[in-house]
CSV table of C-alpha atoms in Angstrom, one decimal:
chain,number,residue,atom,x,y,z
A,1,UNK,CA,132.8,-87.4,-177.0
A,2,UNK,CA,129.7,-86.0,-178.9
A,3,UNK,CA,130.7,-87.9,-182.0
A,4,UNK,CA,133.3,-88.4,-184.8
A,5,UNK,CA,133.4,-85.8,-187.6
A,6,UNK,CA,135.4,-86.1,-190.8
A,7,UNK,CA,136.6,-82.7,-192.0
A,8,UNK,CA,137.9,-82.8,-195.6
A,9,UNK,CA,140.2,-79.9,-196.3
A,10,UNK,CA,140.6,-79.6,-192.5
A,11,UNK,CA,144.1,-78.1,-192.7
A,12,UNK,CA,142.9,-75.2,-194.8
A,13,UNK,CA,141.9,-71.7,-193.7
A,14,UNK,CA,138.2,-72.3,-192.8
A,15,UNK,CA,138.7,-76.0,-192.2
A,16,UNK,CA,141.3,-75.5,-189.5
A,17,UNK,CA,139.2,-72.9,-187.7
A,18,UNK,CA,136.3,-75.4,-187.8
A,19,UNK,CA,138.4,-78.2,-186.5
A,20,UNK,CA,139.3,-76.1,-183.4
A,21,UNK,CA,135.6,-75.2,-182.7
A,22,UNK,CA,134.5,-78.8,-183.1
A,23,UNK,CA,137.2,-80.0,-180.7
A,24,UNK,CA,136.4,-77.2,-178.3
A,25,UNK,CA,132.9,-78.6,-177.8
A,26,UNK,CA,134.0,-82.2,-177.5
A,27,UNK,CA,133.8,-83.7,-181.0
A,28,UNK,CA,136.4,-86.3,-182.1
A,29,UNK,CA,137.8,-85.0,-185.5
A,30,UNK,CA,139.6,-86.7,-188.3
A,31,UNK,CA,141.1,-84.6,-191.1
A,32,UNK,CA,141.7,-85.6,-194.7
A,33,UNK,CA,143.7,-83.1,-196.8
A,34,UNK,CA,146.1,-83.3,-199.7
A,35,UNK,CA,148.0,-80.2,-198.5
A,36,UNK,CA,147.7,-78.6,-202.0
A,37,UNK,CA,146.9,-75.3,-200.3
A,38,UNK,CA,148.1,-75.8,-196.7
A,39,UNK,CA,150.7,-77.5,-194.6
A,40,UNK,CA,150.8,-80.4,-192.1
A,41,UNK,CA,152.1,-77.9,-189.5
A,42,UNK,CA,148.5,-76.7,-189.1
A,43,UNK,CA,147.8,-80.0,-187.2
A,44,UNK,CA,150.4,-79.0,-184.6
A,45,UNK,CA,148.8,-75.5,-184.3
A,46,UNK,CA,145.3,-77.0,-183.8
A,47,UNK,CA,146.8,-79.2,-181.1
A,48,UNK,CA,148.4,-76.3,-179.4
A,49,UNK,CA,145.2,-74.3,-179.3
A,50,UNK,CA,142.9,-77.1,-178.3
A,51,UNK,CA,145.1,-79.4,-176.3
A,52,UNK,CA,144.0,-82.3,-178.6
A,53,UNK,CA,145.5,-83.6,-181.8
A,54,UNK,CA,143.1,-84.4,-184.6
A,55,UNK,CA,143.8,-87.6,-186.6
A,56,UNK,CA,145.2,-86.6,-190.0
A,57,UNK,CA,145.4,-88.5,-193.3
A,58,UNK,CA,147.0,-87.0,-196.5
A,59,UNK,CA,145.4,-87.8,-199.8
A,60,UNK,CA,143.2,-86.3,-202.6
A,61,UNK,CA,139.5,-87.2,-202.5
A,62,UNK,CA,139.6,-87.7,-206.3
A,63,UNK,CA,141.3,-91.1,-205.5
A,64,UNK,CA,138.3,-93.3,-205.0
A,65,UNK,CA,140.3,-96.3,-204.0
A,66,UNK,CA,142.1,-94.5,-201.2
A,67,UNK,CA,138.9,-92.8,-200.0
A,68,UNK,CA,137.1,-96.1,-199.9
A,69,UNK,CA,140.0,-97.7,-198.0
A,70,UNK,CA,139.9,-94.7,-195.5
A,71,UNK,CA,136.2,-95.2,-194.8
A,72,UNK,CA,136.7,-99.0,-194.3
A,73,UNK,CA,139.6,-98.4,-191.7
A,74,UNK,CA,138.1,-95.3,-190.0
A,75,UNK,CA,135.1,-96.6,-188.2
A,76,UNK,CA,132.4,-94.6,-186.4
A,77,UNK,CA,132.2,-91.4,-188.4
A,78,UNK,CA,129.0,-89.7,-187.7
A,79,UNK,CA,129.1,-86.8,-190.1
A,80,UNK,CA,131.3,-85.1,-192.7
A,81,UNK,CA,132.1,-81.3,-193.2
A,82,UNK,CA,133.3,-81.1,-196.8
A,83,UNK,CA,135.7,-78.1,-197.4
A,84,UNK,CA,138.2,-79.8,-199.8
A,85,UNK,CA,138.0,-77.9,-203.1
A,86,UNK,CA,140.0,-75.6,-205.3
A,87,UNK,CA,138.9,-72.0,-204.8
A,88,UNK,CA,140.8,-69.4,-206.7
A,89,UNK,CA,138.5,-67.7,-209.1
A,90,UNK,CA,141.1,-66.4,-211.4
A,91,UNK,CA,142.9,-69.7,-211.7
A,92,UNK,CA,139.5,-71.4,-212.3
A,93,UNK,CA,139.1,-69.3,-215.5
A,94,UNK,CA,142.6,-70.3,-216.7
A,95,UNK,CA,142.3,-74.0,-215.7
A,96,UNK,CA,138.7,-74.9,-215.7
A,97,UNK,CA,139.0,-78.6,-216.1
A,98,UNK,CA,141.1,-78.8,-212.9
A,99,UNK,CA,138.3,-77.2,-211.1
A,100,UNK,CA,135.4,-79.2,-212.5
A,101,UNK,CA,137.5,-82.5,-212.1
A,102,UNK,CA,138.6,-81.7,-208.5
A,103,UNK,CA,135.5,-80.1,-207.0
A,104,UNK,CA,132.9,-82.3,-208.6
A,105,UNK,CA,134.6,-85.7,-208.5
A,106,UNK,CA,135.6,-85.2,-204.8
A,107,UNK,CA,132.0,-84.7,-203.8
A,108,UNK,CA,130.7,-87.6,-206.0
A,109,UNK,CA,133.4,-89.9,-204.5
A,110,UNK,CA,132.6,-88.7,-201.0
A,111,UNK,CA,128.9,-89.5,-201.4
A,112,UNK,CA,129.7,-92.9,-202.8
A,113,UNK,CA,131.9,-93.8,-199.9
A,114,UNK,CA,129.6,-92.2,-197.3
A,115,UNK,CA,126.8,-94.4,-198.5
A,116,UNK,CA,128.9,-97.6,-198.5
A,117,UNK,CA,130.0,-96.8,-194.9
A,118,UNK,CA,126.5,-95.8,-193.7
A,119,UNK,CA,127.5,-92.2,-193.0
A,120,UNK,CA,124.4,-90.1,-193.6
A,121,UNK,CA,125.2,-86.5,-192.6
A,122,UNK,CA,127.0,-83.8,-194.6
A,123,UNK,CA,127.7,-80.1,-194.2
A,124,UNK,CA,128.9,-78.6,-197.4
A,125,UNK,CA,131.0,-75.6,-197.9
A,126,UNK,CA,129.2,-73.4,-200.4
A,127,UNK,CA,129.4,-69.7,-201.4
A,128,UNK,CA,127.6,-66.5,-202.0
A,129,UNK,CA,129.0,-66.8,-205.6
A,130,UNK,CA,125.9,-68.8,-206.4
A,131,UNK,CA,123.9,-65.5,-206.3
A,132,UNK,CA,126.1,-63.7,-208.9
A,133,UNK,CA,125.1,-60.1,-209.0
A,134,UNK,CA,121.6,-60.1,-207.4
A,135,UNK,CA,118.9,-57.7,-208.5
A,136,UNK,CA,117.8,-57.0,-205.0
A,137,UNK,CA,119.7,-56.6,-201.7
A,138,UNK,CA,120.3,-58.0,-199.2
A,139,UNK,CA,120.2,-61.6,-200.6
A,140,UNK,CA,118.0,-64.2,-198.9
A,141,UNK,CA,118.0,-67.9,-199.4
A,142,UNK,CA,115.1,-67.4,-201.9
A,143,UNK,CA,117.2,-65.1,-204.0
A,144,UNK,CA,117.5,-66.8,-207.4
A,145,UNK,CA,120.9,-68.2,-208.2
A,146,UNK,CA,122.5,-66.6,-211.2
A,147,UNK,CA,124.8,-67.9,-213.9
A,148,UNK,CA,128.2,-68.2,-212.4
A,149,UNK,CA,130.9,-65.7,-213.1
A,150,UNK,CA,133.6,-68.3,-213.1
A,151,UNK,CA,134.2,-72.1,-213.2
A,152,UNK,CA,134.9,-72.0,-209.5
A,153,UNK,CA,131.4,-70.5,-208.9
A,154,UNK,CA,129.8,-72.8,-211.2
A,155,UNK,CA,131.3,-75.8,-209.3
A,156,UNK,CA,129.5,-74.5,-206.2
A,157,UNK,CA,126.2,-74.3,-208.1
A,158,UNK,CA,126.7,-77.8,-209.5
A,159,UNK,CA,127.8,-79.3,-206.2
A,160,UNK,CA,124.6,-77.9,-204.6
A,161,UNK,CA,122.6,-79.5,-207.4
A,162,UNK,CA,124.3,-82.8,-206.9
A,163,UNK,CA,123.5,-82.7,-203.1
A,164,UNK,CA,119.9,-81.8,-203.8
A,165,UNK,CA,119.4,-84.6,-206.3
A,166,UNK,CA,121.3,-87.2,-204.1
A,167,UNK,CA,119.4,-86.4,-200.9
A,168,UNK,CA,116.1,-86.7,-202.9
A,169,UNK,CA,117.2,-90.1,-204.3
A,170,UNK,CA,118.8,-91.3,-200.9
A,171,UNK,CA,116.3,-90.5,-198.0
A,172,UNK,CA,118.8,-91.5,-195.4
A,173,UNK,CA,121.3,-88.8,-196.6
A,174,UNK,CA,120.8,-85.4,-194.9
A,175,UNK,CA,122.8,-82.2,-195.9
A,176,UNK,CA,123.2,-78.6,-195.0
A,177,UNK,CA,125.0,-76.1,-197.4
A,178,UNK,CA,126.4,-73.0,-195.9
A,179,UNK,CA,126.6,-70.1,-198.3
A,180,UNK,CA,129.6,-68.1,-197.0
A,181,UNK,CA,130.0,-64.4,-197.8
A,182,UNK,CA,133.7,-63.2,-197.4
A,183,UNK,CA,135.5,-64.9,-194.6
A,184,UNK,CA,138.4,-62.8,-193.1
A,185,UNK,CA,140.4,-62.8,-189.9
A,186,UNK,CA,142.3,-65.3,-187.9
A,187,UNK,CA,142.0,-67.2,-184.6
A,188,UNK,CA,142.5,-65.0,-181.6
A,189,UNK,CA,145.6,-67.0,-180.6
A,190,UNK,CA,147.3,-66.0,-183.9
A,191,UNK,CA,148.2,-69.7,-184.3
A,192,UNK,CA,146.0,-70.3,-187.3
A,193,UNK,CA,144.9,-68.0,-190.1
A,194,UNK,CA,144.7,-67.4,-193.8
A,195,UNK,CA,148.1,-68.3,-195.4
A,196,UNK,CA,147.8,-67.9,-199.2
A,197,UNK,CA,150.4,-69.4,-201.5
A,198,UNK,CA,152.1,-66.7,-203.5
A,199,UNK,CA,150.2,-63.5,-204.3
A,200,UNK,CA,146.9,-63.4,-202.3
A,201,UNK,CA,143.6,-63.7,-204.1
A,202,UNK,CA,141.7,-62.3,-201.2
A,203,UNK,CA,141.6,-58.7,-200.1
A,204,UNK,CA,142.4,-58.9,-196.4
A,205,UNK,CA,145.6,-60.9,-196.7
A,206,UNK,CA,146.8,-58.5,-199.5
A,207,UNK,CA,145.9,-55.6,-197.1
A,208,UNK,CA,147.9,-57.1,-194.3
A,209,UNK,CA,150.9,-57.9,-196.5
A,210,UNK,CA,150.9,-54.4,-197.9
A,211,UNK,CA,150.9,-53.0,-194.3
A,212,UNK,CA,153.7,-55.3,-193.5
A,213,UNK,CA,155.7,-54.2,-196.5
A,214,UNK,CA,155.6,-57.5,-198.2
A,215,UNK,CA,153.6,-55.9,-201.1
A,216,UNK,CA,154.5,-52.4,-202.3
A,217,UNK,CA,150.9,-51.3,-203.0
A,218,UNK,CA,147.4,-52.5,-202.9
A,219,UNK,CA,145.2,-51.9,-206.0
A,220,UNK,CA,141.6,-50.9,-205.3
A,221,UNK,CA,139.8,-52.0,-208.3
A,222,UNK,CA,137.3,-49.1,-209.3
A,223,UNK,CA,135.9,-46.1,-207.5
A,224,UNK,CA,133.1,-45.5,-209.9
A,225,UNK,CA,130.5,-48.1,-208.8
A,226,UNK,CA,127.1,-47.1,-207.8
A,227,UNK,CA,128.0,-47.3,-204.1
A,228,UNK,CA,128.4,-44.6,-201.5
A,229,UNK,CA,132.1,-44.2,-202.0
A,230,UNK,CA,132.3,-45.8,-205.4
A,231,UNK,CA,134.2,-49.0,-204.4
A,232,UNK,CA,132.8,-52.5,-204.4
A,233,UNK,CA,130.8,-53.8,-201.3
A,234,UNK,CA,130.9,-57.1,-199.7
A,235,UNK,CA,129.9,-58.9,-196.6
A,236,UNK,CA,132.9,-59.7,-194.4
A,237,UNK,CA,132.4,-62.6,-191.9
A,238,UNK,CA,134.8,-63.4,-189.1
A,239,UNK,CA,136.3,-66.9,-189.7
A,240,UNK,CA,135.7,-68.1,-186.1
A,241,UNK,CA,132.0,-67.0,-186.3
A,242,UNK,CA,131.8,-68.8,-189.6
A,243,UNK,CA,133.5,-72.0,-188.1
A,244,UNK,CA,130.9,-72.0,-185.3
A,245,UNK,CA,128.1,-72.0,-187.8
A,246,UNK,CA,129.5,-75.4,-189.0
A,247,UNK,CA,129.4,-76.8,-185.5
A,248,UNK,CA,125.8,-75.8,-185.1
A,249,UNK,CA,124.9,-77.3,-188.4
A,250,UNK,CA,126.5,-80.6,-187.4
A,251,UNK,CA,124.6,-80.6,-184.2
A,252,UNK,CA,121.3,-79.9,-186.2
A,253,UNK,CA,121.9,-82.9,-188.4
A,254,UNK,CA,123.0,-85.3,-185.6
A,255,UNK,CA,120.0,-84.2,-183.4
A,256,UNK,CA,117.7,-84.7,-186.5
A,257,UNK,CA,116.3,-81.2,-186.2
A,258,UNK,CA,116.6,-80.4,-189.9
A,259,UNK,CA,113.2,-79.7,-191.6
A,260,UNK,CA,114.2,-81.2,-194.9
A,261,UNK,CA,116.8,-83.5,-196.4
A,262,UNK,CA,118.8,-80.5,-197.9
A,263,UNK,CA,118.8,-77.2,-196.2
A,264,UNK,CA,120.9,-74.1,-197.0
A,265,UNK,CA,121.8,-71.0,-195.1
A,266,UNK,CA,123.5,-67.7,-195.8
A,267,UNK,CA,126.4,-67.1,-193.4
A,268,UNK,CA,127.4,-63.5,-193.2
A,269,UNK,CA,127.1,-60.5,-191.0
A,270,UNK,CA,124.1,-58.9,-192.8
A,271,UNK,CA,126.1,-55.7,-193.4
A,272,UNK,CA,127.7,-54.4,-196.5
A,273,UNK,CA,131.2,-52.9,-196.2
A,274,UNK,CA,133.1,-51.2,-199.1
A,275,UNK,CA,136.7,-51.8,-199.9
A,276,UNK,CA,137.6,-48.2,-198.9
A,277,UNK,CA,135.6,-48.6,-195.6
A,278,UNK,CA,137.5,-51.8,-194.9
A,279,UNK,CA,140.9,-50.1,-195.5
A,280,UNK,CA,139.9,-47.3,-193.1
A,281,UNK,CA,138.8,-49.8,-190.5
A,282,UNK,CA,142.0,-51.8,-190.8
A,283,UNK,CA,144.1,-48.6,-190.3
A,284,UNK,CA,142.0,-47.7,-187.3
A,285,UNK,CA,142.2,-51.2,-185.8
A,286,UNK,CA,145.9,-51.6,-186.3
A,287,UNK,CA,147.4,-48.2,-186.5
A,288,UNK,CA,149.1,-49.3,-189.8
A,289,UNK,CA,148.8,-47.3,-193.0
A,290,UNK,CA,148.1,-49.1,-196.1
A,291,UNK,CA,149.6,-47.8,-199.4
A,292,UNK,CA,146.8,-48.2,-202.0
A,293,UNK,CA,146.0,-46.8,-205.4
A,294,UNK,CA,142.7,-46.6,-207.2
A,295,UNK,CA,142.8,-48.5,-210.5
A,296,UNK,CA,140.3,-49.5,-213.1
A,297,UNK,CA,137.6,-52.0,-212.5
A,298,UNK,CA,138.5,-55.7,-212.5
A,299,UNK,CA,136.7,-58.0,-214.9
A,300,UNK,CA,134.3,-60.3,-213.2
A,301,UNK,CA,133.7,-58.3,-210.1
A,302,UNK,CA,130.3,-57.7,-209.0
A,303,UNK,CA,129.2,-54.3,-207.6
A,304,UNK,CA,127.8,-55.2,-204.3
A,305,UNK,CA,126.5,-58.2,-202.3
A,306,UNK,CA,125.6,-58.7,-198.7
A,307,UNK,CA,123.5,-61.3,-196.8
A,308,UNK,CA,120.2,-61.3,-195.1
A,309,UNK,CA,121.0,-63.8,-192.3
A,310,UNK,CA,117.5,-64.0,-190.7
A,311,UNK,CA,117.1,-67.7,-191.6
A,312,UNK,CA,120.5,-68.6,-190.0
A,313,UNK,CA,119.7,-66.4,-187.0
A,314,UNK,CA,116.3,-67.8,-186.3
A,315,UNK,CA,116.6,-71.5,-187.6
A,316,UNK,CA,120.2,-72.3,-186.6
A,317,UNK,CA,120.4,-69.9,-183.6
A,318,UNK,CA,123.6,-68.5,-185.1
A,319,UNK,CA,124.7,-65.0,-185.6
A,320,UNK,CA,128.0,-63.2,-186.1
A,321,UNK,CA,129.4,-61.5,-183.1
A,322,UNK,CA,132.9,-60.2,-184.0
A,323,UNK,CA,133.3,-56.6,-185.1
A,324,UNK,CA,135.0,-55.6,-188.3
A,325,UNK,CA,137.8,-54.0,-186.4
A,326,UNK,CA,138.3,-56.9,-184.1
A,327,UNK,CA,138.5,-59.2,-187.1
A,328,UNK,CA,140.9,-57.0,-189.1
A,329,UNK,CA,143.2,-56.8,-185.9
A,330,UNK,CA,143.2,-60.6,-185.7
A,331,UNK,CA,144.3,-60.7,-189.3
A,332,UNK,CA,147.1,-58.2,-188.6
A,333,UNK,CA,148.3,-60.2,-185.5
A,334,UNK,CA,148.4,-63.3,-187.6
A,335,UNK,CA,150.4,-61.6,-190.3
A,336,UNK,CA,152.9,-60.3,-187.7
A,337,UNK,CA,153.2,-63.8,-186.2
A,338,UNK,CA,153.9,-65.6,-189.5
A,339,UNK,CA,156.5,-63.0,-190.5
A,340,UNK,CA,158.3,-63.3,-187.1
A,341,UNK,CA,158.3,-67.0,-187.5
A,342,UNK,CA,160.0,-66.5,-190.8
């Protein structure tokens, strides 16, 4: 084994794909998840893909007593990948205290228990939301962070600041924050993928559910933006490519190749894709028509954002490899599988 990795939120969408990639290269994985946005069945699916069952513990990281007990009993953890957080932008506007309490307290508790247990390496799940609507595109890691558009986005900014301050005050602690753009798709096996509770907050699950007849129609919010076709532009990154960036980041920390105590990297494709372009690509990849309607702009949406991935490409040696159509087909295959299973 290469080492033991704790993955918080490891039964979630990005977390589960990362657990698979960690196990594929020989890491021993322990998952902590409260199952607030996932199911324990994901552990079985990870085992089916990799042939190995990760250890699983169910509790919320806000519970400092349980987290401290876990670290005392689970010896030999070499690093932590921290996904566990609430992540729905709209819900965060409605319930800001839930987001601040969960997302900030979880990280603070985690650092306290890591320090007590002598665990010094953290990879943090951050977001391109820290950039807001940037003045210049593509965004680099030097692009100034903007005031967040939502409490969710603000928790990512504050968490990054907590990590920066904590690594400065504790020289043993090393951390990498990965600023994701828009993760989409599913594992090629169609055994794990994005399974939102209720109405999807993200575009691609809504597209797939509309194509499957689960949703009657997809709303495209605005066609009057200053973009080539008038719809918003995002950088859509394949979830397996994204997961592999975490594995590389863990290796960088364990091998002590990091150049500073706290590093951060953009993780995207480097290419902006509009909503209408994505719909066309989905139809081409799957042969399925998507019933959509152009409606008014949605409050809080930024016009366009996409990554400059030069730093991740050169420093981490990572780059995205999946095409947009391959990724959208994987999302459709996952949608079909979960509907067949019922």
